C-alpha positions as a LaTeX table, in Angstrom:
\begin{tabular}{lrrr}
\hline
Residue & $x$ (\AA) & $y$ (\AA) & $z$ (\AA) \\
\hline
Pro1 & 0.00 & 0.00 & 0.00 \\
Phe2 & 1.11 & 3.55 & $-0.71$ \\
Asp3 & $-0.31$ & 7.04 & $-0.94$ \\
Gly4 & $-0.86$ & 7.93 & $-4.54$ \\
Val5 & $-2.80$ & 9.79 & $-7.17$ \\
Val6 & $-5.57$ & 8.13 & $-9.17$ \\
Ala7 & $-4.36$ & 8.54 & $-12.75$ \\
Val8 & $-6.88$ & 6.41 & $-14.65$ \\
Val9 & $-10.35$ & 5.11 & $-13.88$ \\
Asn10 & $-11.37$ & 2.21 & $-16.11$ \\
Ala11 & $-14.42$ & 1.08 & $-14.13$ \\
Lys12 & $-17.95$ & 2.49 & $-14.34$ \\
Val13 & $-20.83$ & 1.75 & $-12.03$ \\
Gly14 & $-23.06$ & $-0.98$ & $-13.43$ \\
Glu15 & $-20.63$ & $-2.13$ & $-16.16$ \\
Pro16 & $-18.87$ & $-5.51$ & $-16.08$ \\
Ser17 & $-15.17$ & $-5.35$ & $-15.33$ \\
Gly18 & $-12.86$ & $-5.66$ & $-18.32$ \\
Ala19 & $-9.31$ & $-6.87$ & $-18.72$ \\
Ala20 & $-7.85$ & $-3.48$ & $-17.73$ \\
Pro21 & $-7.32$ & $-2.67$ & $-14.05$ \\
Ala22 & $-10.18$ & $-0.75$ & $-12.45$ \\
Phe23 & $-7.86$ & 2.06 & $-11.30$ \\
Val24 & $-4.27$ & 3.09 & $-11.93$ \\
Leu25 & $-2.51$ & 4.69 & $-8.97$ \\
Leu26 & 0.70 & 6.68 & $-9.29$ \\
Asp27 & 3.29 & 7.03 & $-6.53$ \\
Leu28 & 4.55 & 10.57 & $-7.23$ \\
Ser29 & 7.09 & 10.44 & $-4.41$ \\
Arg30 & 9.47 & 8.36 & $-6.54$ \\
Phe31 & 9.93 & 8.27 & $-10.31$ \\
His32 & 11.54 & 5.56 & $-12.40$ \\
Leu33 & 12.08 & 4.84 & $-16.04$ \\
Asp34 & 12.45 & 1.57 & $-17.87$ \\
Val35 & 14.98 & 1.58 & $-20.71$ \\
Ala36 & 15.94 & $-1.04$ & $-23.27$ \\
Val37 & 19.66 & $-1.84$ & $-23.26$ \\
Asp38 & 21.32 & $-3.70$ & $-26.13$ \\
Glu39 & 22.72 & $-7.17$ & $-25.40$ \\
Val40 & 26.25 & $-5.93$ & $-26.18$ \\
Asp41 & 26.04 & $-3.26$ & $-23.46$ \\
Val42 & 23.99 & $-5.00$ & $-20.77$ \\
Ala43 & 26.99 & $-7.03$ & $-19.55$ \\
Lys44 & 28.62 & $-3.73$ & $-18.48$ \\
Leu45 & 25.73 & $-2.85$ & $-16.15$ \\
Ala46 & 25.26 & $-3.56$ & $-12.48$ \\
Val47 & 22.61 & $-2.66$ & $-9.94$ \\
Gly48 & 23.58 & 0.58 & $-8.20$ \\
Gln49 & 25.44 & 2.16 & $-11.13$ \\
Ala50 & 25.06 & 5.93 & $-11.47$ \\
Val51 & 22.79 & 7.27 & $-14.21$ \\
Ser52 & 22.28 & 10.77 & $-15.65$ \\
Val53 & 18.84 & 11.47 & $-17.09$ \\
Thr54 & 17.54 & 14.29 & $-19.26$ \\
Thr55 & 13.99 & 14.85 & $-20.45$ \\
Asp56 & 12.76 & 16.48 & $-23.64$ \\
Ala57 & 10.20 & 18.50 & $-21.66$ \\
Leu58 & 12.72 & 19.93 & $-19.18$ \\
Pro59 & 15.79 & 20.98 & $-21.19$ \\
Gly60 & 18.74 & 22.03 & $-19.11$ \\
Ile61 & 17.70 & 19.97 & $-16.08$ \\
Leu62 & 20.00 & 17.04 & $-15.37$ \\
Leu63 & 18.50 & 14.36 & $-13.15$ \\
Ser64 & 20.43 & 11.66 & $-11.34$ \\
Gly65 & 19.52 & 8.12 & $-10.45$ \\
Lys66 & 20.74 & 4.56 & $-10.12$ \\
Val67 & 20.22 & 1.25 & $-11.89$ \\
Asp68 & 17.59 & $-0.51$ & $-9.78$ \\
Arg69 & 17.20 & $-3.80$ & $-11.65$ \\
Ile70 & 18.18 & $-5.58$ & $-14.85$ \\
Ala71 & 15.82 & $-8.07$ & $-16.46$ \\
Pro72 & 17.20 & $-11.62$ & $-16.41$ \\
Thr73 & 15.68 & $-12.42$ & $-19.80$ \\
Ala74 & 15.78 & $-10.58$ & $-23.10$ \\
Thr75 & 13.08 & $-9.23$ & $-25.34$ \\
Val76 & 13.56 & $-9.44$ & $-29.09$ \\
Val77 & 11.96 & $-6.79$ & $-31.31$ \\
Gly78 & 12.74 & $-6.74$ & $-35.01$ \\
Gly79 & 15.66 & $-9.11$ & $-34.48$ \\
Val80 & 17.30 & $-6.81$ & $-31.90$ \\
Val81 & 17.99 & $-8.33$ & $-28.49$ \\
Asn82 & 17.43 & $-5.95$ & $-25.57$ \\
Tyr83 & 17.13 & $-6.17$ & $-21.80$ \\
Ser84 & 14.78 & $-4.02$ & $-19.74$ \\
Val85 & 16.64 & $-1.95$ & $-17.15$ \\
Arg86 & 14.83 & 0.01 & $-14.45$ \\
Ile87 & 16.37 & 3.28 & $-13.33$ \\
Val88 & 15.13 & 4.91 & $-10.13$ \\
Leu89 & 15.55 & 8.67 & $-10.05$ \\
Asp90 & 16.87 & 10.50 & $-7.02$ \\
Ala91 & 14.50 & 12.95 & $-5.32$ \\
Ser92 & 14.28 & 16.22 & $-7.23$ \\
Asp93 & 12.34 & 19.47 & $-7.34$ \\
Ala94 & 12.02 & 19.14 & $-11.14$ \\
Pro95 & 8.39 & 19.25 & $-12.30$ \\
Leu96 & 8.38 & 15.66 & $-13.58$ \\
Arg97 & 5.26 & 14.03 & $-14.97$ \\
Ser98 & 4.53 & 10.38 & $-15.62$ \\
Gly99 & 5.11 & 9.43 & $-19.26$ \\
Met100 & 7.69 & 12.10 & $-20.13$ \\
Ser101 & 10.27 & 11.09 & $-22.75$ \\
Ala102 & 13.72 & 10.72 & $-21.25$ \\
Thr103 & 17.27 & 9.84 & $-22.22$ \\
Ala104 & 19.49 & 7.94 & $-19.78$ \\
Glu105 & 23.28 & 7.80 & $-19.74$ \\
Ile106 & 24.61 & 5.00 & $-17.56$ \\
Val107 & 28.19 & 5.38 & $-16.37$ \\
Val108 & 29.89 & 2.02 & $-17.00$ \\
Ala109 & 33.50 & 3.17 & $-16.58$ \\
Glu110 & 35.29 & 6.39 & $-15.79$ \\
Val111 & 38.86 & 7.58 & $-16.27$ \\
Lys112 & 40.42 & 10.95 & $-15.53$ \\
Asn113 & 43.41 & 12.89 & $-16.88$ \\
Val114 & 43.72 & 10.90 & $-20.11$ \\
Leu115 & 44.35 & 11.81 & $-23.74$ \\
Leu116 & 41.27 & 11.58 & $-25.94$ \\
Val117 & 41.17 & 11.12 & $-29.71$ \\
Pro118 & 37.94 & 11.82 & $-31.61$ \\
Asn119 & 36.49 & 8.58 & $-32.96$ \\
Trp120 & 36.29 & 10.06 & $-36.47$ \\
Ala121 & 40.10 & 10.30 & $-36.50$ \\
Ile122 & 40.67 & 6.61 & $-35.62$ \\
Arg123 & 41.00 & 3.82 & $-38.15$ \\
Arg124 & 41.26 & 0.19 & $-37.12$ \\
Asp125 & 42.93 & $-2.41$ & $-39.35$ \\
Arg126 & 40.36 & $-5.18$ & $-39.76$ \\
Arg127 & 42.96 & $-7.94$ & $-40.09$ \\
Thr128 & 45.24 & $-7.05$ & $-37.21$ \\
Gly129 & 42.96 & $-4.96$ & $-34.98$ \\
Gln130 & 45.67 & $-2.29$ & $-34.74$ \\
Ala131 & 44.31 & 1.24 & $-34.21$ \\
Tyr132 & 45.69 & 4.27 & $-36.04$ \\
Ala133 & 45.08 & 7.96 & $-35.37$ \\
Ser134 & 45.06 & 10.43 & $-38.25$ \\
Leu135 & 47.12 & 13.47 & $-37.22$ \\
Lys136 & 48.15 & 16.72 & $-38.85$ \\
Ala137 & 51.95 & 17.13 & $-39.07$ \\
Gly138 & 52.70 & 20.49 & $-40.68$ \\
Asp139 & 50.81 & 20.52 & $-43.99$ \\
Gln140 & 50.64 & 16.72 & $-44.16$ \\
Leu141 & 48.42 & 14.06 & $-42.65$ \\
Gln142 & 49.96 & 11.00 & $-41.10$ \\
Glu143 & 48.60 & 7.88 & $-39.46$ \\
Val144 & 50.27 & 6.81 & $-36.24$ \\
Glu145 & 49.79 & 3.56 & $-34.36$ \\
Ile146 & 47.99 & 4.06 & $-31.08$ \\
Glu147 & 46.95 & 1.87 & $-28.19$ \\
Thr148 & 43.41 & 2.50 & $-27.02$ \\
Gly149 & 41.63 & 2.29 & $-23.70$ \\
Leu150 & 38.03 & 3.13 & $-22.96$ \\
Arg151 & 35.81 & 4.12 & $-25.89$ \\
Gly152 & 32.84 & 6.46 & $-25.68$ \\
Glu153 & 30.33 & 7.66 & $-28.24$ \\
Ala154 & 32.53 & 10.52 & $-29.48$ \\
Tyr155 & 36.04 & 9.92 & $-28.10$ \\
Thr156 & 38.45 & 7.07 & $-27.38$ \\
Glu157 & 41.16 & 7.05 & $-24.73$ \\
Ala158 & 44.65 & 6.82 & $-26.24$ \\
Thr159 & 47.10 & 5.14 & $-23.86$ \\
Ser160 & 50.08 & 5.51 & $-26.23$ \\
Gly161 & 51.02 & 6.85 & $-29.66$ \\
Val162 & 49.76 & 10.43 & $-29.31$ \\
Gln163 & 50.79 & 13.37 & $-27.18$ \\
Glu164 & 48.99 & 16.33 & $-25.70$ \\
Gly165 & 48.81 & 19.04 & $-28.36$ \\
Asp166 & 48.69 & 16.67 & $-31.37$ \\
Ile167 & 46.04 & 17.75 & $-33.87$ \\
Ala168 & 43.59 & 15.14 & $-35.15$ \\
Ala169 & 42.64 & 15.66 & $-38.80$ \\
Val170 & 41.30 & 13.76 & $-41.78$ \\
Ser171 & 41.34 & 14.52 & $-45.49$ \\
Thr172 & 38.08 & 15.61 & $-47.06$ \\
Ala173 & 39.43 & 15.22 & $-50.61$ \\
Arg174 & 37.83 & 12.45 & $-52.64$ \\
Glu175 & 39.80 & 10.22 & $-54.92$ \\
Gln176 & 38.59 & 10.64 & $-58.51$ \\
Leu177 & 37.87 & 7.42 & $-60.39$ \\
Asn178 & 37.27 & 7.33 & $-64.13$ \\
Phe179 & 35.17 & 4.35 & $-65.14$ \\
Phe180 & 35.01 & 5.35 & $-68.79$ \\
Gly181 & 38.71 & 5.18 & $-69.74$ \\
Pro182 & 41.38 & 7.89 & $-70.10$ \\
\hline
\end{tabular}
């Protein structure tokens, strides 16, 4: 039992009960969101991990929370395997409403004071797995071997091969091919 707000009334006096619940109660003292996490990423999650949440309706407000539970079984939609993860939000004065769209960023690893290379400047050799960073050296571009650490959506940690102050760059020139002869 909990104090709540009646959000939906599906029952009417004199009508037979249907498959839907008669009433839907909301506990507005604590908000949560359920997110689908890809099978590749779910192994990196654990109950209690920190989460940052933003909502479309409240731009500029960053909410915090924690992973509360991870479904033991997957759901498959359109051939994509996902796991349902519940995130419980910390108490906040933000004017949250049930059903708001939200984006969650779950912190799976954190490093500090490292060199970062933009992902667009990294090429990986498919045969060897070796990573290369594209750097500007004077007026020229050069690829240098690098060792990588943690990888994020936009940047990858470089543990060797680059130095602070190196400039990442790629060529935007396209190679011209003539399919119709000289």
